[in-house]
Amino acid sequence: MTGPADSTLGRSVGDGRPVAFRSGGRLRVSVHVGRIYDEFPAPEYRGAQEQALADIQDAFDAGNDVVLVRAPTGSGKSLLARAIAGCARHPGEAEAGQVTGAYYTTPQVSQLDDVAGDDLLSDLAVIRGKNNYDCILPGETDTPVNQAPCARERGFDCQVQHRCPYFSDRAIASNAPVAAMTLAYFMQTAGSDVFGQRDVLVVDEAHGLGNWAEMYATIDLGPDTVPIWDAVEPPEIDGLDDAARYADELDTMADRRLAEVRSQVELDPEEVAERDALVKLQGDLSWFVEDYRDPESATTWVVDQPDGAGSRVTIKPMAPEKYLKHTVWDRAERFALLSATILNKDAFCANVGLAPDRVALVEVPHTFPVENRPLYDVTQGKMTYEARDRTTPKLAEILVRLMARHPDEKGLVHCHSYAIQEQLEELLREHGVTERVRAHDKDDRDPQLSTWKRVDDPEVFLSVKMEEALDLEGDLCRWQLLCKAPYPNTRDSRVAARLEDDQWGWYYRTALRTVIQACGRVVRAPDDHGATYLGDSSLLDLFERARHDMPDWFAEQVDLMSTPNLPAADPAAATAGMDGGRGSRSSSRSGSSGDSGSSASASGSDDDGSGSDSGGRRRSRSRSRRSRRSGSKSNPVADVWDTE
């Protein structure tokens, strides 16, 4: 597994070939990983943590530059991550030209929030984007730093920059042994003098690294992202040559407008936002055009313009290796990537541009009793586009029966899409259980989630895209229902291209990964317990097709899956645990969101189509119609990730 003695990293660059990095003609082996136990921040080990540290140490000592740590929910990945980061070279240990220190990064803002609030991880220096900090100048205290006078006025000399919360945190993080930030911020600082190369990079929740890289490398051109849209609306884009020509024209126009903006001595906040958007736009366009026209580039691009001339254009890279090389792999010498759902080592490495012969996989066993995390089969049929209208009413009835089975316990429903969420909410209204139901839309997602977690009533939360980064330990949630197998959207050009290339293994792994992540939301500790119910029969098919990629601990759950005996769909039994009335719960929603219209639209109110609830539902129905118009009933793979 260690390869040639003079090869220290099997990474891939833009042409897809593994690249060997040499270090003085000898294998670069970590001499500091032996302190991994001393760097573990908790006073004692839990579960399999001690053995995991030993396996990680062995993997690095064997000469691997990248170690994948597959650790299930509740195994303390952040603590393992801190121990690994602590093995980075210290300044006093470095020879001339050697880098020191470590980065900790995660794609999920909530995960970074958890790290920042964990006393055991208090020595991680957290830095966030400028928009998360307020200016401290008089009269500007409500202005985010990215719109403050230093961003608005040319040559502005801030006399209190040393006390500015953003620049202070950035200075601390840049000099700290371990700097912690989101993956988005980390990628955006590539090439920065402030955050240069370090010895060790730890990526938590790394399973989606390839998808995140593709997302950040995607160029989305529309009225909301292109400040000069009205001056240079796109023609009909029929292929990548058309996209490149339009990108050239757009870049020229953006350059002219940017020169005009920059010529002003002082900018207002709107002009600051325009300037920043133009700078980003030019960078994105230049990268696409140069890469597309480079005959040696291995990047495959796809372009979408579903509504024709004058409408939004999306340009997407199929493979993120080249982007990841610049933003991630060039930023450190050794790497630890942690997740519960890195399901297939070779496939993961191929997706992110790593040569698997220099990558080790450490498997951390699940220490939560399997009987505490049961799976139940309550499938009612397929939730494909064609079958959904027949299956969803059956799912709504099952949901009422689950409410009756869990009258005093909070429940979470993974609706998969806003169209399914809307339909379920209406059906539950017809069943007469709406007083126990809470939902959200795109605008009030976080406030509704916070309120649901806070209230005492055993509400059932109809959620969309909450399969990850959600900690519902204990009585916060005791049961959940998965409404649909979360296959990628086959109308997405990248997904379609992969399936045309016969990458069905990727398709099933992607869905399985989301299911496993979802199952981990309600069981967070060895003495915690929570039930997961499966409503879509396509999930059973998924388990068969992706069986060889399942972690053993999840396969055990699947093997023990059973069909429960549920009580009747009795609205009185389903709402028996509710203490508060409709009025008090509706009031708490409005207070949490700060927008009574948004709250009402998600509240499941008994109104008969009047007021703000009606307005919210009209918007939801409009989303649903758009999804149906754009769907392809002839597509043999109709399970889609449609959140519109």
XYZ file of C-alpha atoms in Angstrom, residues 4-614:
611
model
C 7.592 3.488 -4.352
C 9.898 4.852 -1.686
C 10.311 8.213 -3.393
C 6.593 8.787 -3.968
C 4.874 10.600 -1.171
C 1.474 11.393 -2.568
C -0.793 9.741 -5.099
C -2.885 12.730 -6.090
C -4.420 13.468 -9.451
C -4.280 16.776 -11.263
C -6.331 18.093 -14.131
C -5.276 15.394 -16.619
C -6.446 12.679 -14.253
C -2.997 11.074 -13.842
C -1.601 10.354 -10.377
C 1.209 12.709 -9.460
C 4.104 11.682 -7.220
C 5.439 14.409 -4.955
C 9.013 13.873 -3.861
C 10.531 14.849 -0.548
C 14.310 14.709 -0.694
C 14.211 11.367 -2.492
C 12.703 9.530 0.463
C 9.328 8.658 1.834
C 7.858 11.403 3.977
C 6.572 9.725 7.132
C 4.984 11.633 9.954
C 7.252 11.724 12.975
C 4.653 13.450 15.125
C 1.662 11.146 14.804
C 2.883 9.305 17.885
C 1.432 12.065 20.046
C -2.075 11.438 18.725
C -3.149 10.064 22.139
C -1.808 13.085 23.994
C -3.655 15.375 21.573
C -7.006 13.659 22.148
C -8.972 16.406 23.934
C -11.420 14.395 26.049
C -10.505 13.179 29.552
C -11.446 9.601 28.670
C -12.217 7.475 25.638
C -15.712 6.514 24.577
C -16.712 3.562 22.460
C -14.024 2.655 19.916
C -12.115 5.950 20.041
C -8.881 4.572 21.475
C -8.687 1.829 18.855
C -9.535 4.364 16.155
C -6.572 6.513 17.209
C -4.301 3.483 17.038
C -5.529 2.600 13.545
C -5.141 6.187 12.333
C -1.599 6.309 13.714
C -0.742 3.038 11.969
C -2.186 4.332 8.678
C -0.025 7.463 8.715
C 3.046 5.557 9.935
C 2.634 3.227 6.951
C 3.412 6.184 4.709
C -0.108 7.106 3.615
C -0.627 10.795 3.009
C -4.414 10.555 3.150
C -6.391 8.638 5.751
C -10.129 8.163 5.368
C -11.855 7.619 8.702
C -15.288 6.007 8.351
C -16.803 6.678 11.749
C -20.548 6.313 12.414
C -22.746 8.934 14.020
C -21.960 9.443 17.692
C -18.410 8.116 17.535
C -16.935 11.530 18.311
C -15.459 12.425 14.924
C -14.682 15.979 16.016
C -12.569 14.682 18.900
C -10.709 12.325 16.580
C -10.241 15.218 14.172
C -8.732 17.369 16.917
C -6.300 14.613 17.883
C -5.142 14.266 14.268
C -4.753 18.025 13.848
C -2.628 18.080 16.984
C -0.068 15.865 15.263
C 0.900 18.626 12.837
C 4.427 19.982 13.051
C 5.013 22.717 15.576
C 7.221 25.656 14.591
C 10.051 24.374 16.761
C 9.970 21.004 14.994
C 10.122 22.315 11.430
C 13.223 22.381 9.298
C 13.846 25.141 6.801
C 11.067 25.260 4.222
C 8.722 22.938 6.124
C 5.198 24.065 6.893
C 3.534 23.801 10.295
C 0.093 23.782 11.836
C -3.232 22.329 10.807
C -6.602 23.200 9.340
C -9.929 21.821 10.492
C -12.769 22.299 8.030
C -16.298 21.026 7.482
C -18.880 21.716 4.765
C -21.581 22.278 7.356
C -22.046 25.567 9.183
C -23.877 23.781 11.991
C -20.911 21.471 12.502
C -18.589 24.471 12.824
C -21.042 25.996 15.311
C -20.882 22.790 17.350
C -17.081 22.908 17.326
C -17.073 26.555 18.401
C -19.368 25.730 21.318
C -17.536 22.616 22.514
C -15.318 23.252 25.548
C -13.141 20.282 24.575
C -12.317 22.003 21.286
C -11.783 25.492 22.639
C -8.225 25.690 21.272
C -9.465 25.559 17.682
C -9.392 29.123 16.327
C -12.634 29.573 14.407
C -12.864 32.042 11.524
C -16.004 32.739 9.482
C -16.793 34.798 6.411
C -16.996 38.597 6.638
C -20.780 38.617 6.398
C -20.935 36.891 9.800
C -19.336 39.874 11.585
C -20.608 43.398 12.233
C -18.536 46.541 11.826
C -17.637 48.335 15.079
C -17.371 51.866 13.690
C -19.889 54.416 15.027
C -23.009 54.416 12.908
C -22.014 51.124 11.228
C -22.678 48.622 14.002
C -25.513 47.013 12.022
C -23.385 46.776 8.882
C -21.729 43.451 8.075
C -17.978 43.726 7.543
C -18.273 42.821 3.861
C -20.303 46.054 3.394
C -18.438 48.263 5.897
C -16.552 51.456 4.965
C -13.356 49.447 4.376
C -15.238 47.644 1.591
C -17.091 50.729 0.319
C -14.445 53.468 0.249
C -11.310 53.364 -1.840
C -8.206 53.773 0.319
C -10.198 53.758 3.541
C -7.828 53.586 6.514
C -9.632 51.940 9.398
C -8.094 53.063 12.655
C -9.722 50.258 14.631
C -9.055 47.342 12.300
C -7.037 45.673 15.048
C -10.256 45.499 17.073
C -12.519 44.554 14.182
C -14.091 41.189 15.085
C -13.466 39.737 11.638
C -9.859 40.839 11.230
C -9.161 39.935 14.848
C -10.506 36.400 14.394
C -8.639 36.089 11.103
C -5.358 37.150 12.687
C -5.837 34.715 15.558
C -6.741 31.848 13.215
C -3.854 32.550 10.858
C -1.383 32.202 13.714
C -3.106 29.438 15.675
C -1.852 25.841 15.586
C -5.299 24.739 14.359
C -7.491 27.087 12.296
C -11.128 26.028 11.933
C -13.445 27.198 9.150
C -16.160 26.015 6.801
C -15.124 24.277 3.610
C -16.570 27.184 1.634
C -14.338 29.702 3.397
C -11.366 27.356 3.124
C -11.810 26.960 -0.635
C -12.292 30.684 -1.123
C -9.000 31.435 0.647
C -6.963 29.301 -1.767
C -3.971 31.361 -2.829
C -4.302 33.619 0.196
C -1.164 34.868 1.906
C -3.039 34.700 5.213
C -4.044 31.048 4.985
C -1.249 29.325 3.133
C -0.138 25.715 3.125
C -0.040 23.826 6.420
C 1.179 20.419 7.485
C -2.181 18.740 8.141
C -5.698 19.248 6.818
C -8.636 17.561 8.521
C -11.989 17.548 6.710
C -14.980 16.529 8.817
C -18.152 15.269 7.097
C -15.996 14.686 4.026
C -18.329 12.319 2.166
C -19.679 15.132 -0.002
C -16.302 16.668 -0.854
C -16.623 15.955 -4.568
C -20.190 17.244 -4.714
C -19.242 20.403 -2.820
C -16.345 21.013 -5.178
C -18.651 20.637 -8.167
C -21.136 22.985 -6.555
C -18.521 25.670 -5.882
C -17.109 25.274 -9.366
C -20.549 25.559 -10.972
C -21.153 28.851 -12.780
C -24.736 30.004 -12.363
C -25.645 32.866 -14.699
C -28.953 34.582 -14.054
C -30.533 37.914 -13.102
C -29.643 37.374 -9.426
C -25.983 36.488 -10.030
C -25.066 38.692 -13.020
C -25.358 42.414 -12.163
C -25.288 43.384 -15.865
C -27.852 40.766 -16.898
C -30.207 43.236 -18.597
C -27.389 44.522 -20.791
C -26.222 41.121 -21.995
C -28.957 38.506 -21.722
C -27.870 35.181 -23.194
C -28.918 33.936 -26.607
C -30.058 30.354 -26.943
C -27.142 28.285 -25.710
C -26.846 25.119 -27.753
C -23.744 23.447 -26.408
C -20.480 24.431 -24.807
C -19.107 26.406 -27.750
C -22.084 28.749 -27.439
C -21.530 28.915 -23.674
C -17.867 29.867 -24.139
C -18.732 32.620 -26.635
C -21.357 34.017 -24.289
C -18.863 33.845 -21.405
C -16.385 35.914 -23.461
C -19.022 38.564 -24.165
C -20.168 38.613 -20.562
C -16.586 38.926 -19.311
C -15.966 41.944 -21.560
C -19.116 43.703 -20.390
C -18.356 42.870 -16.755
C -14.874 44.335 -17.126
C -16.278 47.612 -18.414
C -18.821 47.888 -15.631
C -16.249 46.928 -13.002
C -13.957 49.726 -14.198
C -16.834 52.183 -13.802
C -17.591 51.008 -10.291
C -13.966 51.052 -9.199
C -13.474 54.576 -10.496
C -15.751 55.919 -7.761
C -14.183 57.136 -4.537
C -16.965 55.788 -2.342
C -19.525 53.072 -2.949
C -22.874 52.480 -1.341
C -23.688 48.952 -0.056
C -25.462 48.011 -3.293
C -22.446 49.029 -5.355
C -20.160 47.058 -3.033
C -22.292 43.989 -3.619
C -22.228 44.665 -7.379
C -18.449 45.042 -7.397
C -17.934 41.804 -5.483
C -20.374 39.953 -7.734
C -18.580 41.218 -10.845
C -15.185 40.155 -9.501
C -16.499 36.680 -8.746
C -18.217 36.503 -12.119
C -15.044 37.358 -14.001
C -13.045 34.816 -12.065
C -15.594 32.082 -12.747
C -15.900 32.913 -16.447
C -12.141 33.074 -16.981
C -11.620 29.730 -15.306
C -14.321 28.057 -17.411
C -13.169 29.507 -20.732
C -9.494 28.752 -20.130
C -10.192 25.223 -18.959
C -12.696 24.447 -21.715
C -10.310 25.626 -24.429
C -7.315 23.836 -22.919
C -6.827 20.693 -25.053
C -4.948 18.984 -22.226
C -7.652 19.531 -19.617
C -9.542 16.422 -18.545
C -12.461 18.383 -17.100
C -15.781 17.583 -18.735
C -18.267 20.455 -18.756
C -22.027 20.397 -19.248
C -24.364 23.323 -19.794
C -28.070 23.764 -19.026
C -30.514 26.373 -20.302
C -33.907 24.665 -19.968
C -35.986 27.767 -20.731
C -34.188 28.925 -23.857
C -32.875 32.307 -24.999
C -32.841 35.048 -22.388
C -33.036 32.619 -19.465
C -30.670 31.315 -16.823
C -27.583 29.415 -17.918
C -25.753 26.954 -15.676
C -22.283 25.691 -16.586
C -21.093 22.725 -14.536
C -17.882 20.695 -14.348
C -18.336 16.951 -14.281
C -15.149 16.142 -12.398
C -13.825 18.331 -9.587
C -10.239 17.024 -9.445
C -8.635 20.119 -10.934
C -10.636 22.455 -8.728
C -9.870 20.397 -5.623
C -6.164 20.324 -6.400
C -5.940 24.108 -6.153
C -8.394 24.616 -3.289
C -7.702 21.545 -1.120
C -4.886 19.174 -2.077
C -2.267 21.907 -2.516
C -3.096 23.346 0.915
C -1.465 20.669 3.099
C 0.938 17.749 3.079
C -1.134 15.182 4.975
C -4.890 14.750 5.119
C -7.526 13.101 7.274
C -11.040 12.887 5.839
C -13.754 11.816 8.268
C -17.344 10.737 7.640
C -19.859 8.048 8.483
C -20.643 7.544 4.817
C -17.516 7.235 2.714
C -19.027 4.044 1.345
C -16.514 2.923 -1.276
C -12.873 3.917 -0.963
C -11.911 3.541 -4.625
C -15.006 5.343 -5.874
C -14.481 8.177 -3.405
C -10.846 8.557 -4.426
C -11.761 8.622 -8.115
C -14.382 11.296 -7.437
C -12.022 13.662 -5.623
C -8.796 13.042 -7.526
C -6.869 10.787 -5.148
C -4.872 7.719 -6.120
C -6.206 4.956 -3.838
C -2.859 3.177 -3.417
C -1.680 6.045 -1.210
C -4.921 6.338 0.749
C -5.808 4.254 3.806
C -9.309 3.557 5.091
C -9.808 3.269 8.851
C -13.088 1.677 9.845
C -14.533 2.679 13.224
C -17.203 0.254 14.461
C -20.622 1.376 15.636
C -20.943 1.056 19.400
C -24.631 1.960 19.684
C -26.798 -1.138 20.271
C -28.599 -2.059 17.062
C -31.848 -2.524 18.978
C -31.718 1.194 19.847
C -31.737 2.209 16.174
C -34.381 -0.010 14.527
C -35.588 0.234 10.946
C -39.249 -0.436 10.213
C -40.837 -1.263 6.877
C -44.083 0.685 6.457
C -43.697 1.039 2.692
C -46.845 1.902 0.776
C -45.568 1.797 -2.800
C -43.179 3.753 -4.961
C -42.755 7.516 -4.654
C -41.570 7.981 -8.232
C -43.076 10.913 -10.069
C -45.593 8.687 -11.856
C -46.684 6.818 -8.719
C -46.522 9.638 -6.174
C -50.157 10.747 -6.359
C -51.260 7.187 -5.576
C -48.721 6.561 -2.818
C -48.695 9.857 -0.899
C -52.284 9.538 0.450
C -51.325 6.118 1.815
C -48.216 7.625 3.395
C -50.336 10.336 5.019
C -52.520 7.666 6.617
C -49.425 5.784 7.780
C -48.159 9.015 9.280
C -51.363 9.448 11.285
C -50.958 5.878 12.544
C -47.347 6.615 13.503
C -48.527 9.674 15.416
C -50.942 7.414 17.290
C -48.095 4.976 18.000
C -45.937 7.833 19.310
C -48.511 10.181 20.894
C -46.060 11.796 23.319
C -42.905 11.823 21.166
C -41.665 14.280 18.566
C -41.311 12.999 15.027
C -39.412 14.106 11.936
C -40.672 13.492 8.402
C -38.071 13.598 5.619
C -40.333 14.771 2.803
C -37.518 14.929 0.237
C -39.142 17.794 -1.709
C -41.378 20.780 -1.091
C -43.941 19.276 -3.479
C -44.252 16.159 -1.287
C -44.223 18.292 1.853
C -47.110 20.405 0.563
C -49.167 17.396 -0.433
C -48.597 15.664 2.902
C -49.490 18.790 4.847
C -52.791 19.115 2.979
C -53.626 15.425 3.475
C -52.840 15.628 7.189
C -55.160 18.602 7.390
C -57.897 16.450 5.903
C -57.144 13.763 8.497
C -57.699 16.341 11.248
C -54.227 16.172 12.835
C -52.875 19.520 11.705
C -52.491 20.815 15.260
C -49.569 18.427 15.696
C -47.882 19.312 12.408
C -45.181 21.880 11.770
C -43.540 22.638 8.421
C -41.156 25.158 6.895
C -40.395 26.821 3.600
C -37.078 27.994 2.178
C -37.230 31.331 3.971
C -38.070 30.202 7.513
C -36.333 26.836 7.617
C -33.950 27.582 10.506
C -36.425 29.480 12.718
C -39.037 26.740 12.343
C -36.473 24.067 13.161
C -35.316 25.968 16.236
C -38.880 26.444 17.457
C -39.759 22.786 16.860
C -36.753 21.677 18.899
C -37.683 24.096 21.673
C -41.424 23.440 22.113
C -42.628 20.824 24.603
C -45.504 19.517 22.500
C -44.780 16.306 20.520
C -44.975 18.035 17.172
C -44.265 16.285 13.882
C -41.949 18.323 11.669
C -42.355 18.029 7.889
C -38.811 18.763 6.701
C -36.980 19.095 3.387
C -33.261 18.378 3.023
C -32.558 17.806 6.727
C -30.934 14.402 6.366
C -27.571 15.767 7.504
C -26.096 18.093 10.138
C -28.987 17.727 12.549
C -28.445 16.528 16.121
C -31.715 15.296 17.659
C -30.440 13.547 20.751
C -32.855 12.282 23.366
C -36.388 13.586 23.472
C -35.743 16.130 20.725
C -36.931 13.377 18.388
C -37.756 9.718 18.915
C -38.975 8.665 15.473
C -38.749 9.638 11.829
C -40.262 8.709 8.480
C -38.362 8.626 5.172
C -40.879 9.420 2.454
C -38.761 8.861 -0.635
C -35.596 7.162 -1.791
C -33.256 10.162 -2.214
C -31.898 9.415 -5.665
C -30.113 12.274 -7.446
C -32.203 14.292 -9.867
C -31.941 12.662 -13.276
C -32.939 15.950 -14.907
C -29.617 17.387 -13.715
C -27.235 17.288 -16.654
C -24.368 15.947 -14.560
C -26.498 13.113 -13.224
C -27.787 12.312 -16.704
C -24.232 12.304 -18.092
C -23.046 9.907 -15.406
C -25.916 7.530 -16.032
C -25.294 7.685 -19.763
C -21.754 6.649 -18.840
C -23.271 3.711 -16.938
C -22.223 4.992 -13.500
C -25.111 3.328 -11.717
C -22.949 2.398 -8.748
C -22.422 6.103 -8.083
C -26.178 6.687 -8.396
C -27.083 4.071 -5.786
C -24.236 5.000 -3.437
C -25.331 8.623 -3.476
C -28.850 7.686 -2.409
C -27.658 5.168 0.185
C -25.325 7.734 1.708
C -28.232 10.128 2.241
C -30.366 7.396 3.815
C -27.600 6.435 6.243
C -27.081 10.079 7.149
C -30.818 10.469 7.769
C -30.929 7.390 9.992
C -28.289 8.959 12.222
C -30.343 12.035 13.095
C -32.352 10.459 15.942
C -29.809 8.224 17.694
C -26.865 10.232 18.958
C -25.466 8.384 21.978
C -25.103 4.778 23.203
C -28.084 5.150 25.548
C -30.195 7.087 23.038
C -32.898 5.412 20.976
C -34.990 6.304 17.942
C -36.993 4.505 15.258
C -36.725 5.063 11.516
C -39.687 4.141 9.313
C -39.351 3.623 5.569
C -42.322 4.748 3.475
C -41.076 4.327 -0.110
C -40.745 0.789 -1.453
C -37.898 2.022 -3.663
C -35.816 2.159 -0.473
C -36.000 -1.629 -0.218
C -34.788 -1.926 -3.797
C -31.984 0.518 -3.007
C -30.822 -1.639 -0.098
C -30.525 -4.629 -2.418
C -28.712 -2.780 -5.180
C -26.229 -1.032 -2.861
C -25.756 -3.862 -0.384
C -22.050 -4.328 -1.157
C -21.365 -0.673 -0.272
C -23.115 -0.727 3.113
C -21.053 -0.412 6.285
C -21.454 -3.582 8.336
C -23.229 -1.760 11.136
C -25.888 -0.424 8.774
C -26.289 -3.777 7.038
C -27.071 -5.186 10.483
C -29.866 -2.638 10.850
C -31.254 -3.567 7.451
C -31.129 -7.296 8.233
C -33.114 -6.756 11.434
C -35.746 -4.553 9.768
C -39.313 -5.559 10.585
C -42.896 -4.529 9.872
C -44.580 -3.010 12.933
C -48.143 -3.412 14.072
C -49.556 0.088 13.949
C -52.734 1.386 15.592
C -55.615 2.681 13.529
C -55.510 6.100 11.880
C -57.413 7.762 14.711
C -57.012 11.576 14.761
C -57.882 11.712 18.475
C -55.164 9.189 19.329
C -52.713 10.905 16.980
C -53.122 14.266 18.743
C -53.654 12.988 22.284
C -50.250 14.228 23.442
C -50.793 17.841 22.421
C -51.214 20.176 25.409
C -51.200 23.541 23.640
C -53.899 24.890 21.356
C -53.641 26.079 17.794
C -53.418 29.713 18.843
C -50.475 29.344 21.183
C -48.472 27.218 18.739
C -49.149 29.543 15.828
C -48.005 32.461 17.950
C -44.713 30.749 18.781
C -44.106 30.187 15.078
C -44.608 33.809 14.211
C -42.265 34.861 16.944
C -39.594 32.482 15.790
C -39.598 33.517 12.174
C -40.103 37.215 12.533
C -42.524 37.099 9.584
C -46.120 36.198 10.227
C -46.757 35.461 6.583
C -43.935 32.967 6.352
C -44.934 31.386 9.634
C -48.528 31.000 8.622
C -47.613 29.447 5.334
C -45.758 26.685 7.154
C -48.040 26.288 10.141
C -50.590 23.844 8.846
C -53.337 26.266 9.850
C -57.006 25.285 9.637
C -57.810 28.402 7.592
C -59.980 27.672 4.579
C -57.873 29.425 1.981
C -57.797 32.990 3.243
C -55.088 35.285 4.575
C -51.364 34.631 4.724
C -51.757 30.848 4.885
C -53.457 30.914 1.518
